[in-house]
Amino acid sequence: MVSGYIAALSMSTLAVCRSIYTEEQFHKTYGSPKDLERPPLRLRDRLARSCTCSAHAFLQLLKRRVPILSWLPKYKLKKWLLGDLIAGLTVGIVHIPQGMAFALLTSVAPVHGLYTSFFPVVLYMLLGTGHHVSTGTFAVMSLMTGSVIDEHLAQNPLDRNLTSEKQSDIYAQRIGMAAAIAFLMGIIMVAMFVLQLGFLSTYLSEPIVKAFTNAAAFHVTISQIQNMLGLPLPRFTGSFTIFKTLASVFHSLPKTNVTELVISILCLIVLIPIKELNARFRTKLRTPIPGEIVMVLVATGVTFASSLDSRYNVQIVGSIPAGFPAPKLPSLKVIPKIVGDTIAITFVGYALSVSLAMIYAEKHRYSIDSNQELLAHGISNIVSSLFTCFPSSATLATTNILESAGGHTQLSGFFTSGVVLIVLIWIGPLFNYLPKAVLGCINVVSLRQMFLQFRELPELWKISKTDFSVWVVTWMAVVVLNVEVGLAVGVVFSMMTVVCRTQRAQCTVMGRAVSTEIYRPVEQNDKLYEIPGLKILSYNSPIYYGNRDIFKEAVSRIVGLTQEKIRKREKALLVLEQARKMNISVVDSGIANPVFQQDGCILTPEADMEIKSLIIDCTGVIFIDSAGAHLFIQMCTDCQKAGMYLLLAGCNEKVLRTLQCSGIMDHLSAEQVFVTVHDAACYAEQNMASGSYHLGPVPPLCC
């Protein structure tokens, strides 16, 4: 049955007989997009329409802006509740140690990590559109925030020589700046939502995001060495941070606290195998093994029972107050200092959040609203900053756990926040004796997925060497330079590769497959043939100021459209015109094809004219700017002087409109712009056969 179908398919033929269509004739016959466009509304009418409100419109707007009102009434209780409950509790248990660990990375007190693991989760449940997104503390965001804080507040609260009161003052200054960053980040996101700038996240391509997170993981790991070894090291900022930190570590190795080193080794020995087991058996385990929370409980109990903090000078978390802080506005006086850094943090946080949301939305076949995500994360950060939280975003590890544990909807965030709430109100003070070395180990182990991104490089090299170069350049820039500058370098380099690819696009000569209307590059297939006297050129790139000269040079090289050739033909025409004025009669002299010579050169309008017609296939030209349009006008003039008949084919509406507005129709007739390459080729072929070009009705096309 299948072989019969294939045989029938191979014997299928296609026969078409129609008129040759120029763009003008096609629009007259079938209409143009302008005919379908409604006349633009006046500003007053548009304002009146946008301000008109009805109960139905208000309800729809409310559902779009508060998505829980849309999905909660449709919630399938029996089908989804158990999965959301298990996933939410699992993620909540993971949030507790990770929140405190990432607070340490942000250079603030660990309790603020618990606050940041609570408020954003609740707010995203109400406003977010990603069903499987878990928000809260994230290593990359914490690292970037901590770098900004260390840049402006140099004194390190981890200095063992400081009194507890002085440490509290430093932590208060640091959380004040962290909350101000979160507040400003939320304001920027809400402003982006108002301006509908959700598309900006697309400028962070997948290679940039993966290289950035991988390199940031190195920054996180190196920054945690001091906590794992118990070294009183300053936190470096700016370029070459990793190398400065490593040099400081090697210099201070004799001061290593052996007890904290042993604690770190034991934690890594336990946590790494548990992470591997969770990853390898994720499909078989109903919930991941909660290695982090078990390690936190055991380490806290051992430290308290053995008085490791007083006997061996082990650094502990310290006082964790029960309950919530009173809401207050962050310190706004520091905002002018942090605007530039906060914009970078905002861009990264939003791009990572939307990327995660889109990955799981595509996997589970639902859609997200990128602009609504801006509003959700913006309001989350604004409200959270009032409760001394640092910047939050979607988190990679807990989102993976949420999805693999069977979460279905945002309701899982309710159970996650419930777990964190219980810790904040009742259990939090029990973690006072938790060693900071354990939190450092949790930070390092949580980066497992980011480090494993190296495995994707060989496949990326096979798929696209350009994307591979973007990955490597971004990674190197983030590792060598600081995180913000490295990200900027990656984005600029990625955009430059796009520009370079448009400049490196080749102008190819097209040939026709025998007895078909199919045109392909002649270089790739020797079975294609070129129509004598006709040259078809295709350019698969926009034509703009950056590549117009490259395109012009390529056309001139292929067609031979040089100034010397143009001058040669103009001289021949001038001599012929002078001959006519001298009443030289070609018929009377019996010369069928007059030939004039000057300086040893044959001067006839037909000399050296192998190409009579030139077709530019604009199918791959997605847009053209004013510089490119002026180049086309110049090409029209040069072709006329060189005796070539220029035809355009396959122009989209935007390209055609730009060319028309630039005045190309003063140099090109409407009969020289065709719908397809085959229309133009048939028209040129028939007219070359007749020996002249006519600008009247075009003949029919049969193929």
XYZ file of C-alpha atoms in Angstrom:
703
model
C 0.000 0.000 0.000
C 2.778 2.406 0.942
C 4.881 1.493 -2.126
C 1.854 2.059 -4.378
C 1.335 5.483 -2.828
C 5.005 6.390 -3.364
C 4.832 5.208 -6.972
C 1.728 7.286 -7.578
C 3.382 10.266 -5.945
C 6.483 9.931 -8.119
C 4.289 9.874 -11.260
C 2.306 12.973 -10.236
C 2.613 15.966 -12.534
C 1.780 19.630 -12.282
C 0.576 21.709 -15.201
C -0.084 25.443 -14.912
C -1.253 27.820 -17.615
C -1.872 31.412 -16.606
C -0.959 34.950 -17.467
C 2.417 36.351 -16.547
C 1.752 38.603 -13.587
C 3.495 41.799 -12.758
C 2.839 43.129 -9.274
C 0.505 45.749 -10.699
C -1.546 43.253 -12.715
C -1.718 40.803 -9.816
C -3.078 43.505 -7.498
C -5.615 44.576 -10.100
C -6.820 40.981 -10.453
C -6.712 39.748 -6.869
C -6.547 42.938 -4.846
C -3.768 44.314 -2.678
C -3.323 44.333 1.098
C -4.205 48.014 1.053
C -7.678 47.131 -0.224
C -8.258 45.021 2.885
C -6.895 47.609 5.302
C -9.366 49.633 7.281
C -8.815 53.378 7.241
C -6.798 54.388 10.316
C -8.816 55.742 13.193
C -8.338 59.291 14.271
C -6.609 59.869 17.597
C -9.853 60.993 19.191
C -11.628 57.828 18.023
C -8.815 55.608 19.296
C -8.854 57.287 22.701
C -12.634 56.971 22.858
C -12.467 53.274 21.994
C -9.729 52.556 24.573
C -11.613 54.421 27.287
C -14.934 52.694 26.597
C -15.725 50.118 29.270
C -18.415 47.527 29.808
C -18.946 44.860 32.420
C -17.805 42.130 30.049
C -14.686 44.056 28.967
C -13.807 44.809 32.588
C -14.187 41.154 33.549
C -11.971 40.026 30.669
C -9.338 42.619 31.576
C -9.431 41.539 35.206
C -8.939 37.884 34.209
C -5.977 38.804 32.028
C -4.315 40.855 34.748
C -5.150 38.468 37.619
C -4.892 35.048 35.928
C -5.924 33.111 39.050
C -9.489 34.312 38.381
C -9.311 32.527 35.057
C -7.724 29.171 35.925
C -8.986 28.612 39.496
C -12.706 28.210 38.565
C -11.627 25.575 36.003
C -9.445 23.737 38.497
C -9.823 19.927 38.325
C -9.791 19.067 42.012
C -9.554 15.272 41.834
C -7.058 15.237 38.971
C -4.642 17.993 39.980
C -4.836 18.547 43.742
C -2.629 15.638 44.835
C 0.102 16.503 42.340
C 0.069 20.183 43.291
C 0.131 19.281 47.002
C 3.135 16.937 46.735
C 5.033 19.253 44.369
C 4.313 22.303 46.516
C 5.461 20.674 49.753
C 8.597 19.304 48.074
C 9.553 22.686 46.638
C 8.831 24.358 49.987
C 11.246 22.013 51.752
C 13.924 22.796 49.159
C 13.263 26.555 49.434
C 14.220 26.663 53.112
C 17.925 25.734 52.866
C 18.366 27.297 49.429
C 16.769 30.567 50.519
C 19.175 30.902 53.443
C 22.121 29.827 51.276
C 21.365 32.343 48.519
C 20.910 35.078 51.128
C 24.506 34.386 52.120
C 25.445 34.768 48.460
C 23.625 38.128 48.394
C 25.659 39.260 51.433
C 22.591 39.654 53.662
C 21.333 37.792 56.727
C 19.918 34.289 55.960
C 16.445 35.141 57.285
C 15.916 37.489 54.325
C 16.290 34.493 52.040
C 13.290 32.943 53.788
C 11.282 36.127 53.277
C 12.248 36.100 49.573
C 11.106 32.479 49.378
C 7.642 33.402 50.656
C 6.280 36.687 49.268
C 7.211 36.255 45.567
C 5.730 32.743 45.574
C 2.343 33.985 46.813
C 2.245 36.939 44.433
C 3.259 34.904 41.382
C 0.522 32.383 42.187
C -1.995 35.239 41.819
C -0.506 37.042 38.813
C 1.732 34.610 36.899
C 0.832 32.695 33.744
C 3.386 29.865 34.020
C 1.762 26.764 35.499
C 5.073 25.103 36.408
C 7.178 28.120 37.381
C 8.634 28.297 40.878
C 9.806 31.735 41.968
C 12.029 32.844 44.811
C 15.780 33.048 45.323
C 18.078 32.225 42.405
C 21.871 31.882 42.484
C 22.551 34.150 39.483
C 20.287 36.928 40.765
C 21.792 36.652 44.245
C 25.307 36.799 42.832
C 24.573 39.912 40.759
C 22.823 41.623 43.671
C 25.630 40.726 46.047
C 28.197 42.130 43.611
C 26.367 45.466 43.501
C 26.120 45.585 47.292
C 29.813 44.762 47.741
C 30.750 47.411 45.204
C 28.998 50.175 47.168
C 29.328 48.822 50.717
C 32.877 47.622 51.091
C 32.847 46.455 54.730
C 32.328 42.697 55.013
C 29.879 41.534 57.718
C 31.641 38.157 57.804
C 34.735 39.757 59.302
C 35.329 37.785 62.512
C 36.798 40.859 64.260
C 33.483 42.740 64.210
C 31.137 42.829 67.179
C 27.608 41.472 66.831
C 26.170 45.006 66.979
C 28.463 46.174 64.190
C 27.594 43.124 62.098
C 23.889 43.879 62.573
C 24.394 47.460 61.375
C 26.276 46.303 58.287
C 23.615 43.695 57.505
C 20.924 46.392 57.894
C 22.715 48.614 55.361
C 23.116 45.719 52.970
C 19.525 44.527 53.108
C 18.443 48.147 52.686
C 20.339 48.332 49.403
C 19.169 44.844 48.354
C 15.536 45.829 49.004
C 16.078 49.067 47.046
C 17.383 47.021 44.104
C 14.301 44.772 44.279
C 12.018 47.823 44.485
C 13.635 49.523 41.492
C 13.657 46.226 39.593
C 9.894 45.926 40.133
C 9.314 49.525 39.007
C 11.305 48.902 35.814
C 9.356 45.710 35.086
C 5.991 47.412 35.584
C 7.128 50.254 33.313
C 8.151 47.687 30.699
C 4.715 46.087 31.050
C 3.004 49.429 30.445
C 5.143 49.952 27.340
C 4.558 46.315 26.257
C 8.292 45.566 26.082
C 8.060 41.866 26.801
C 9.731 41.114 23.470
C 13.065 42.455 24.766
C 13.777 39.113 26.389
C 14.328 37.663 22.904
C 17.660 39.487 22.702
C 19.028 36.990 25.206
C 19.379 33.983 22.940
C 19.605 30.443 24.279
C 23.423 30.228 23.869
C 23.795 33.510 25.776
C 21.530 32.387 28.630
C 23.221 28.999 29.004
C 26.754 30.371 28.775
C 25.880 33.164 31.195
C 24.366 30.850 33.814
C 27.245 28.389 33.439
C 29.878 31.090 33.919
C 27.901 32.626 36.785
C 27.983 29.197 38.449
C 31.778 29.469 38.527
C 31.494 32.870 40.214
C 29.110 31.401 42.794
C 31.364 28.409 43.479
C 34.510 30.491 43.895
C 32.706 32.995 46.133
C 31.624 30.194 48.492
C 35.146 28.872 49.095
C 35.647 31.277 51.975
C 32.527 29.951 53.735
C 33.487 26.325 53.104
C 37.033 26.802 54.419
C 36.207 29.321 57.133
C 38.501 31.975 55.667
C 37.958 35.667 56.547
C 38.391 36.955 52.971
C 37.204 40.206 51.424
C 34.689 39.920 48.583
C 36.163 41.251 45.365
C 34.209 43.109 42.680
C 34.908 44.253 39.137
C 36.934 42.467 36.461
C 39.040 39.360 37.176
C 37.021 38.670 40.344
C 37.506 34.899 40.107
C 41.262 35.186 39.777
C 41.538 37.735 42.594
C 39.489 35.487 44.879
C 41.534 32.384 44.038
C 44.778 34.272 44.687
C 43.426 35.434 48.039
C 42.328 31.878 48.921
C 45.758 30.397 48.159
C 47.394 33.161 50.142
C 45.133 32.509 53.162
C 45.128 28.692 53.099
C 47.180 28.439 56.310
C 44.328 30.191 58.126
C 41.790 27.522 57.130
C 39.382 26.504 59.899
C 39.814 22.722 59.925
C 36.444 22.110 61.556
C 34.584 24.034 58.853
C 36.636 22.239 56.186
C 35.572 18.864 57.634
C 31.927 20.002 57.772
C 32.124 21.069 54.117
C 33.691 17.790 52.991
C 31.062 15.736 54.819
C 28.263 17.854 53.336
C 29.597 17.427 49.805
C 30.043 13.675 50.306
C 26.363 13.405 51.269
C 24.755 15.986 48.974
C 26.469 15.174 45.661
C 25.391 11.480 45.559
C 21.855 12.485 46.587
C 21.730 14.995 43.728
C 22.905 12.324 41.301
C 20.319 9.838 42.574
C 17.540 12.418 42.246
C 18.624 13.206 38.690
C 19.055 9.593 37.594
C 15.821 8.270 39.094
C 13.660 11.366 38.723
C 11.055 9.422 36.733
C 10.817 6.687 39.377
C 10.913 8.844 42.507
C 7.574 10.360 43.453
C 9.422 13.150 45.256
C 13.160 13.924 45.251
C 15.201 12.916 48.286
C 15.331 16.077 50.467
C 19.069 15.911 51.102
C 19.477 19.647 51.755
C 16.879 19.908 54.526
C 18.162 16.703 56.163
C 21.704 18.078 56.128
C 20.500 21.394 57.575
C 18.720 19.642 60.452
C 21.622 17.292 61.213
C 24.278 20.031 61.025
C 22.222 22.359 63.216
C 21.713 19.645 65.825
C 25.388 18.611 65.883
C 26.591 22.219 66.104
C 24.222 23.004 68.970
C 25.030 19.826 70.875
C 28.802 20.142 70.437
C 29.022 23.950 70.763
C 31.108 24.076 67.589
C 30.602 27.837 67.300
C 32.264 28.612 70.630
C 34.774 25.741 70.853
C 36.068 25.736 67.261
C 35.040 29.207 66.060
C 32.609 27.814 63.459
C 30.587 30.564 61.768
C 26.843 30.039 62.279
C 23.746 31.707 60.873
C 22.916 33.460 64.122
C 19.609 34.848 65.267
C 16.607 34.158 63.006
C 13.626 36.134 64.295
C 10.210 34.522 64.205
C 7.435 36.154 62.177
C 7.635 38.899 59.557
C 9.238 42.335 59.595
C 6.986 45.390 59.558
C 6.540 46.671 55.994
C 8.544 49.774 55.170
C 9.679 51.579 52.050
C 13.271 50.729 51.036
C 16.009 53.326 51.226
C 15.356 55.411 48.101
C 18.451 57.593 48.482
C 20.679 54.783 47.153
C 18.650 54.344 43.951
C 20.716 56.817 41.838
C 23.807 54.732 42.615
C 22.295 51.426 41.522
C 20.204 52.312 38.447
C 22.639 50.931 35.860
C 23.287 47.682 37.731
C 19.583 47.200 38.459
C 18.703 47.468 34.758
C 21.115 44.601 34.045
C 19.680 42.543 36.935
C 16.137 43.228 35.700
C 16.956 42.177 32.161
C 18.627 38.958 33.306
C 15.907 38.084 35.822
C 13.098 38.603 33.351
C 14.847 36.759 30.525
C 15.591 33.751 32.734
C 12.038 33.706 34.101
C 10.380 33.916 30.697
C 12.767 31.329 29.226
C 11.876 28.837 31.962
C 8.167 29.572 31.623
C 8.265 29.114 27.850
C 10.174 25.812 28.079
C 7.540 24.199 30.305
C 4.637 25.885 28.516
C 5.812 24.340 25.267
C 6.327 20.966 26.922
C 2.817 20.892 28.430
C 1.130 22.694 25.510
C -0.172 25.897 27.003
C 0.754 29.503 26.353
C 2.170 32.262 28.535
C 1.841 36.010 28.221
C 5.333 37.545 28.264
C 3.983 40.998 29.102
C 1.849 39.621 31.941
C 5.004 37.934 33.257
C 6.549 41.396 33.453
C 3.647 42.575 35.578
C 3.739 39.476 37.793
C 7.459 39.646 38.541
C 7.357 43.447 38.783
C 4.634 43.522 41.434
C 6.276 40.574 43.224
C 9.533 42.491 43.588
C 7.845 45.767 44.568
C 5.730 44.214 47.318
C 8.529 41.901 48.498
C 10.949 44.826 48.831
C 8.641 46.338 51.451
C 9.385 43.279 53.621
C 13.197 43.462 53.257
C 13.456 40.942 50.426
C 16.178 40.959 47.782
C 15.471 40.539 44.002
C 13.651 37.370 43.022
C 12.900 35.546 39.777
C 11.936 32.128 38.536
C 14.389 29.531 39.823
C 15.899 26.755 37.739
C 16.280 24.009 40.352
C 12.923 24.349 42.109
C 11.061 24.733 38.791
C 12.519 21.420 37.632
C 11.558 19.837 40.949
C 8.045 21.269 40.760
C 7.443 19.832 37.299
C 9.042 16.443 37.988
C 7.132 16.069 41.277
C 3.826 16.264 39.419
C 2.772 19.906 39.749
C -0.044 20.989 37.432
C -0.954 24.587 38.236
C 0.127 27.672 40.152
C -1.787 26.329 43.181
C 1.358 24.416 44.113
C 2.763 27.815 45.128
C 0.137 27.962 47.877
C 1.515 24.813 49.510
C 5.120 25.967 48.958
C 4.462 29.259 50.724
C 2.681 27.354 53.495
C 5.840 25.359 54.267
C 7.992 28.510 54.331
C 5.376 30.267 56.476
C 5.526 27.524 59.100
C 9.325 27.858 59.244
C 9.153 31.641 59.541
C 6.599 31.629 62.350
C 7.621 28.628 64.438
C 10.686 26.707 63.261
C 13.003 29.511 62.117
C 14.734 30.175 65.444
C 15.816 26.516 65.566
C 18.251 27.211 62.700
C 20.300 29.708 64.700
C 23.165 27.201 65.033
C 23.276 26.210 61.360
C 26.922 26.465 60.120
C 27.415 28.804 57.170
C 29.720 26.193 55.641
C 26.647 23.990 55.111
C 24.882 26.809 53.273
C 27.972 27.298 51.108
C 27.941 23.608 50.181
C 24.224 23.789 49.357
C 24.973 26.749 47.071
C 27.658 24.823 45.199
C 25.699 21.572 44.866
C 22.594 23.402 43.638
C 24.572 24.508 40.563
C 24.888 20.959 39.220
C 22.547 21.564 36.261
C 24.405 24.697 35.221
C 27.766 22.926 35.158
C 26.310 20.067 33.105
C 25.588 22.507 30.278
C 29.133 21.814 29.057
C 27.765 18.527 27.701
C 25.718 20.414 25.112
C 28.725 22.085 23.474
C 29.641 19.268 21.018
C 26.066 19.159 19.717
C 25.949 22.964 19.514
C 29.160 22.902 17.444
C 27.512 20.531 14.961
C 24.306 22.573 14.744
C 25.743 26.075 14.467
C 29.334 27.186 14.807
C 28.109 30.775 15.129
C 26.012 29.910 18.193
C 28.977 27.968 19.555
C 31.154 31.066 19.236
C 28.470 33.141 20.991
C 28.466 30.609 23.844
C 32.252 30.639 24.200
C 32.622 34.433 23.983
C 29.845 34.998 26.533
C 31.299 32.407 28.895
C 34.806 33.833 28.662
C 33.566 37.397 29.137
C 31.517 36.514 32.233
C 34.345 34.480 33.777
C 37.127 36.971 33.053
C 35.125 40.171 33.446
C 32.339 40.641 35.964
C 28.850 39.250 35.488
C 27.139 42.408 34.183
C 29.882 43.386 31.726
C 30.210 39.800 30.516
C 26.495 39.623 29.788
C 26.658 42.905 27.850
C 29.600 41.570 25.837
C 27.636 38.420 25.021
C 24.571 40.343 23.853
C 26.631 42.732 21.708
C 28.637 39.879 20.207
C 25.467 37.918 19.446
C 23.941 40.911 17.668
C 27.187 41.449 15.758
C 27.021 37.867 14.490
C 23.575 38.641 13.087
C 24.945 41.739 11.349
C 27.941 39.806 10.024
C 25.694 37.066 8.679
C 23.652 39.620 6.740
C 26.875 41.066 5.354
C 28.281 37.665 4.431
C 25.179 36.570 2.533
C 26.131 35.411 -0.945
C 24.653 36.739 -4.149
C 23.959 33.522 -6.075
C 23.284 32.892 -9.746
C 20.047 30.978 -10.252
C 19.331 28.408 -12.933
C 16.152 26.685 -14.011
C 15.502 22.965 -13.720
C 14.573 21.553 -17.122
C 10.835 21.687 -17.929
C 9.974 23.209 -14.546
C 9.457 26.604 -12.946
C 11.935 25.711 -10.167
C 15.059 27.846 -9.770
C 18.058 26.864 -7.696
C 21.670 28.106 -7.342
C 23.679 26.979 -10.357
C 26.783 26.292 -8.251
C 25.007 23.558 -6.305
C 23.627 21.613 -9.275
C 25.162 21.146 -12.696
C 21.831 19.855 -14.052
C 20.363 23.359 -13.941
C 20.725 25.638 -16.920
C 20.878 29.373 -17.435
C 18.740 31.021 -20.072
C 21.009 32.575 -22.725
C 21.202 36.347 -22.393
C 19.469 36.273 -18.983
C 21.096 36.390 -15.580
C 19.038 35.685 -12.432
C 20.554 36.767 -9.111
C 19.241 35.901 -5.668
C 20.233 37.560 -2.373
C 18.967 36.025 0.864
C 19.477 38.925 3.215
C 18.015 42.347 3.927
C 19.668 45.117 1.925
C 20.574 48.020 4.171
C 23.365 50.491 4.801
C 25.596 47.812 6.306
C 25.724 45.518 3.280
C 24.618 47.633 0.294
C 28.184 48.064 -0.960
C 28.827 44.325 -0.617
C 25.675 43.565 -2.595
C 26.585 46.126 -5.261
C 30.088 44.718 -5.627
C 28.755 41.158 -5.937
C 26.259 42.133 -8.654
C 28.893 44.111 -10.555
C 31.324 41.192 -10.396
C 28.813 38.594 -11.607
C 27.123 40.676 -14.283
C 30.155 42.731 -15.301
C 28.316 45.953 -14.594
C 31.456 48.088 -14.366
C 31.932 51.784 -15.005
C 34.353 50.959 -17.806
C 31.682 48.949 -19.571
C 29.129 51.723 -19.098
C 31.537 54.352 -20.465
C 32.366 52.102 -23.423
C 28.714 51.756 -24.407
C 28.026 55.468 -23.898
C 30.962 56.260 -26.202
C 29.571 53.892 -28.842
C 26.152 55.497 -28.649
C 27.724 58.953 -28.881
C 29.650 57.991 -32.026
C 26.480 56.563 -33.577
C 24.600 59.731 -32.769
C 27.344 61.823 -34.377
C 27.207 59.580 -37.429
C 23.472 60.147 -37.783
C 23.943 63.893 -37.547
C 26.493 63.681 -40.415
C 23.771 62.025 -42.508
C 25.604 58.739 -42.801
C 23.076 56.325 -44.170
C 23.591 52.770 -43.199
C 21.287 51.516 -45.938
C 22.912 53.575 -48.696
C 26.395 52.480 -47.748
C 25.254 48.859 -47.657
C 26.589 48.291 -44.178
C 24.270 46.006 -42.239
C 25.901 46.532 -38.846
C 28.032 49.674 -38.667
C 31.235 49.359 -36.680
C 33.160 52.357 -35.426
C 36.615 52.193 -33.931
C 38.386 54.587 -31.639
C 41.697 53.960 -29.928
C 41.610 50.394 -31.151
C 38.269 49.655 -29.448
C 35.167 48.461 -31.268
C 32.338 50.827 -30.432
C 28.902 49.355 -31.049
C 25.940 49.300 -28.719
C 25.746 45.523 -29.150
C 29.437 44.907 -28.407
C 30.282 42.919 -25.313
C 26.608 42.544 -24.474
C 26.243 38.889 -23.500
C 23.675 39.683 -20.786
C 20.586 41.434 -22.109
C 18.311 40.998 -19.096
C 18.999 40.948 -15.365
C 16.494 39.623 -12.800
C 16.961 40.368 -9.104
C 15.142 37.763 -6.998
C 13.998 39.680 -3.899
C 12.224 36.730 -2.278
C 14.877 36.508 0.447
C 15.062 40.283 1.000
C 12.930 40.713 4.127
C 13.421 44.479 4.318
C 15.293 47.303 2.655
C 16.239 50.703 4.021
C 16.698 54.047 2.264
C 20.344 53.292 1.458
C 19.369 49.991 -0.148
C 16.520 51.659 -2.076
C 18.895 54.287 -3.455
C 21.234 51.472 -4.491
C 18.411 49.918 -6.538
C 17.802 53.260 -8.233
C 21.499 53.482 -9.060
C 21.428 49.927 -10.427
C 18.452 50.846 -12.625
C 20.397 53.768 -14.059
C 23.563 51.720 -14.582
C 21.660 48.881 -16.247
C 19.988 51.307 -18.623
C 23.356 52.836 -19.530
C 24.867 49.359 -20.004
C 21.966 48.229 -22.186
C 20.580 45.693 -19.704
C 16.908 45.322 -18.943
C 16.447 45.126 -15.155
C 13.543 43.150 -13.706
C 12.562 42.684 -10.052
C 10.727 39.619 -8.733
C 9.292 38.380 -5.448
C 9.305 41.692 -3.560
C 7.237 41.617 -0.384
C 4.884 44.473 0.412
C 7.277 46.327 2.717
C 10.177 46.138 0.268
C 7.956 47.236 -2.609
C 6.530 50.125 -0.599
C 10.014 51.322 0.381
C 11.196 51.175 -3.226
C 8.136 53.057 -4.459
C 8.489 55.750 -1.801
C 12.137 56.213 -2.740
C 11.127 57.047 -6.312
C 12.264 53.898 -8.103
C 9.225 53.987 -10.382
C 10.736 57.071 -12.016
C 13.485 54.777 -13.290
C 11.580 51.509 -13.542
C 8.224 50.820 -15.170
C 5.463 48.829 -13.481
C 5.961 46.113 -16.145
C 9.443 45.412 -14.731
C 8.279 44.275 -11.274
C 6.948 40.700 -11.225
C 5.260 38.456 -8.705
C 7.647 35.491 -9.079
C 11.023 34.774 -10.638
C 9.417 32.495 -13.205
C 7.057 35.262 -14.324
C 10.007 37.580 -14.856
C 12.116 34.885 -16.555
C 9.347 33.912 -18.990
C 8.676 37.551 -19.795
C 12.380 38.249 -20.423
C 12.828 35.043 -22.441
C 9.858 35.746 -24.716
C 10.887 39.334 -25.300
C 14.512 38.410 -26.013
C 13.242 35.899 -28.549
C 11.176 38.620 -30.241
C 14.159 40.964 -30.192
C 12.518 43.831 -28.314
C 10.882 44.606 -24.973
C 7.340 45.835 -25.039
C 5.605 47.454 -22.128
C 2.090 46.404 -23.021
C 0.048 43.350 -21.948
C 2.193 40.365 -21.032
C 1.742 37.000 -22.720
C 0.406 33.888 -20.963
C 2.683 31.604 -18.945
C 2.502 27.829 -19.279
C 4.704 25.408 -17.370
